[in-house]
Amino acid sequence: TLCIGKLVFGRDLIAYLLKEVTLPAAVWSRVTWSWVAFFAAMAALNWYVAFHFSTETWVNFKVWGGIGLFLVFALAQGLMLARYVSEEPR
């Protein structure tokens, strides 16, 4: 969905979801492609584990590995975005 939004419609759907965050277009594009790459890598890793390991290992990967990798990636994205976000005076 993120890839189609960017390639077909020329929009960064994450920027649309986070309207209150103001960032340059290049940063939104980088965020979008980072998430596309993360989801593609997770899909490939899930496929590999599903077909090369036992069902129990795959389930454990889906539950703990997937959640762990997602949290690490989301934290990295947050740290990357923190460089660009400035707090407005009240």
mmCIF file of C-alpha atoms in Angstrom:
data_model
loop_
_atom_site.group_PDB
_atom_site.id
_atom_site.type_symbol
_atom_site.label_atom_id
_atom_site.label_comp_id
_atom_site.label_asym_id
_atom_site.label_seq_id
_atom_site.Cartn_x
_atom_site.Cartn_y
_atom_site.Cartn_z
ATOM 1 C CA THR A 1 0.000 0.000 0.000
ATOM 2 C CA LEU A 2 2.793 2.418 0.873
ATOM 3 C CA CYS A 3 4.683 1.523 -2.304
ATOM 4 C CA ILE A 4 1.610 1.906 -4.525
ATOM 5 C CA GLY A 5 0.748 5.200 -2.830
ATOM 6 C CA LYS A 6 4.215 6.519 -3.602
ATOM 7 C CA LEU A 7 4.679 5.102 -7.102
ATOM 8 C CA VAL A 8 1.166 5.398 -8.514
ATOM 9 C CA PHE A 9 -0.255 8.395 -6.684
ATOM 10 C CA GLY A 10 2.974 10.202 -5.764
ATOM 11 C CA ARG A 11 1.902 10.499 -2.115
ATOM 12 C CA ASP A 12 3.535 9.581 1.137
ATOM 13 C CA LEU A 13 0.691 7.940 3.017
ATOM 14 C CA ILE A 14 2.589 8.062 6.308
ATOM 15 C CA ALA A 15 2.752 11.856 5.984
ATOM 16 C CA TYR A 16 -1.007 11.861 5.504
ATOM 17 C CA LEU A 17 -1.485 9.811 8.668
ATOM 18 C CA LEU A 18 0.866 12.046 10.668
ATOM 19 C CA LYS A 19 -0.520 15.396 9.484
ATOM 20 C CA GLU A 20 0.492 17.188 12.674
ATOM 21 C CA VAL A 21 4.194 16.452 12.014
ATOM 22 C CA THR A 22 5.766 18.881 9.563
ATOM 23 C CA LEU A 23 8.756 17.495 7.707
ATOM 24 C CA PRO A 24 10.405 18.185 4.341
ATOM 25 C CA ALA A 25 9.128 16.081 1.435
ATOM 26 C CA ALA A 26 12.500 14.327 1.087
ATOM 27 C CA VAL A 27 12.287 13.121 4.682
ATOM 28 C CA TRP A 28 8.739 11.811 4.215
ATOM 29 C CA SER A 29 9.904 9.987 1.108
ATOM 30 C CA ARG A 30 12.794 8.419 3.033
ATOM 31 C CA VAL A 31 10.412 7.355 5.819
ATOM 32 C CA THR A 32 8.000 5.802 3.324
ATOM 33 C CA TRP A 33 10.701 3.829 1.524
ATOM 34 C CA SER A 34 12.199 2.741 4.844
ATOM 35 C CA TRP A 35 8.863 1.259 5.901
ATOM 36 C CA VAL A 36 8.405 -0.390 2.490
ATOM 37 C CA ALA A 37 11.858 -1.973 2.798
ATOM 38 C CA PHE A 38 11.172 -3.066 6.387
ATOM 39 C CA PHE A 39 7.874 -4.731 5.485
ATOM 40 C CA ALA A 40 9.447 -6.439 2.449
ATOM 41 C CA ALA A 41 12.342 -7.712 4.569
ATOM 42 C CA MET A 42 9.932 -8.970 7.224
ATOM 43 C CA ALA A 43 7.891 -10.774 4.556
ATOM 44 C CA ALA A 44 10.998 -12.438 3.136
ATOM 45 C CA LEU A 45 12.243 -13.400 6.594
ATOM 46 C CA ASN A 46 8.826 -14.768 7.538
ATOM 47 C CA TRP A 47 8.731 -16.855 4.371
ATOM 48 C CA TYR A 48 12.209 -18.208 5.038
ATOM 49 C CA VAL A 49 11.467 -19.157 8.643
ATOM 50 C CA ALA A 50 8.082 -20.657 7.715
ATOM 51 C CA PHE A 51 9.515 -22.999 5.101
ATOM 52 C CA HIS A 52 12.899 -23.852 6.621
ATOM 53 C CA PHE A 53 12.075 -24.340 10.302
ATOM 54 C CA SER A 54 9.497 -26.171 12.383
ATOM 55 C CA THR A 55 6.020 -24.739 12.930
ATOM 56 C CA GLU A 56 6.863 -24.090 16.585
ATOM 57 C CA THR A 57 9.943 -22.068 15.615
ATOM 58 C CA TRP A 58 7.952 -20.129 13.054
ATOM 59 C CA VAL A 59 5.216 -19.299 15.585
ATOM 60 C CA ASN A 60 7.809 -18.122 18.093
ATOM 61 C CA PHE A 61 9.425 -15.991 15.405
ATOM 62 C CA LYS A 62 6.048 -14.498 14.439
ATOM 63 C CA VAL A 63 5.219 -13.643 18.042
ATOM 64 C CA TRP A 64 8.526 -12.596 19.579
ATOM 65 C CA GLY A 65 10.870 -11.978 16.660
ATOM 66 C CA GLY A 66 8.351 -10.012 14.615
ATOM 67 C CA ILE A 67 7.308 -7.841 17.527
ATOM 68 C CA GLY A 68 10.916 -7.284 18.569
ATOM 69 C CA LEU A 69 12.077 -6.340 15.086
ATOM 70 C CA PHE A 70 9.078 -4.043 14.648
ATOM 71 C CA LEU A 71 9.782 -2.244 17.930
ATOM 72 C CA VAL A 72 13.472 -1.816 17.123
ATOM 73 C CA PHE A 73 12.653 -0.464 13.660
ATOM 74 C CA ALA A 74 9.952 1.886 14.958
ATOM 75 C CA LEU A 75 12.328 3.210 17.629
ATOM 76 C CA ALA A 76 15.011 3.789 14.985
ATOM 77 C CA GLN A 77 12.485 5.650 12.831
ATOM 78 C CA GLY A 78 11.467 7.774 15.818
ATOM 79 C CA LEU A 79 15.078 8.670 16.542
ATOM 80 C CA MET A 80 15.641 9.539 12.891
ATOM 81 C CA LEU A 81 12.524 11.746 12.802
ATOM 82 C CA ALA A 82 13.447 13.453 16.077
ATOM 83 C CA ARG A 83 16.284 15.225 14.263
ATOM 84 C CA TYR A 84 13.810 17.007 12.014
ATOM 85 C CA VAL A 85 11.016 17.827 14.433
ATOM 86 C CA SER A 86 11.276 21.169 16.166
ATOM 87 C CA GLU A 87 9.046 22.221 19.009
ATOM 88 C CA GLU A 88 7.151 25.439 18.428
ATOM 89 C CA PRO A 89 7.156 28.051 21.209
ATOM 90 C CA ARG A 90 3.904 28.295 23.170
#
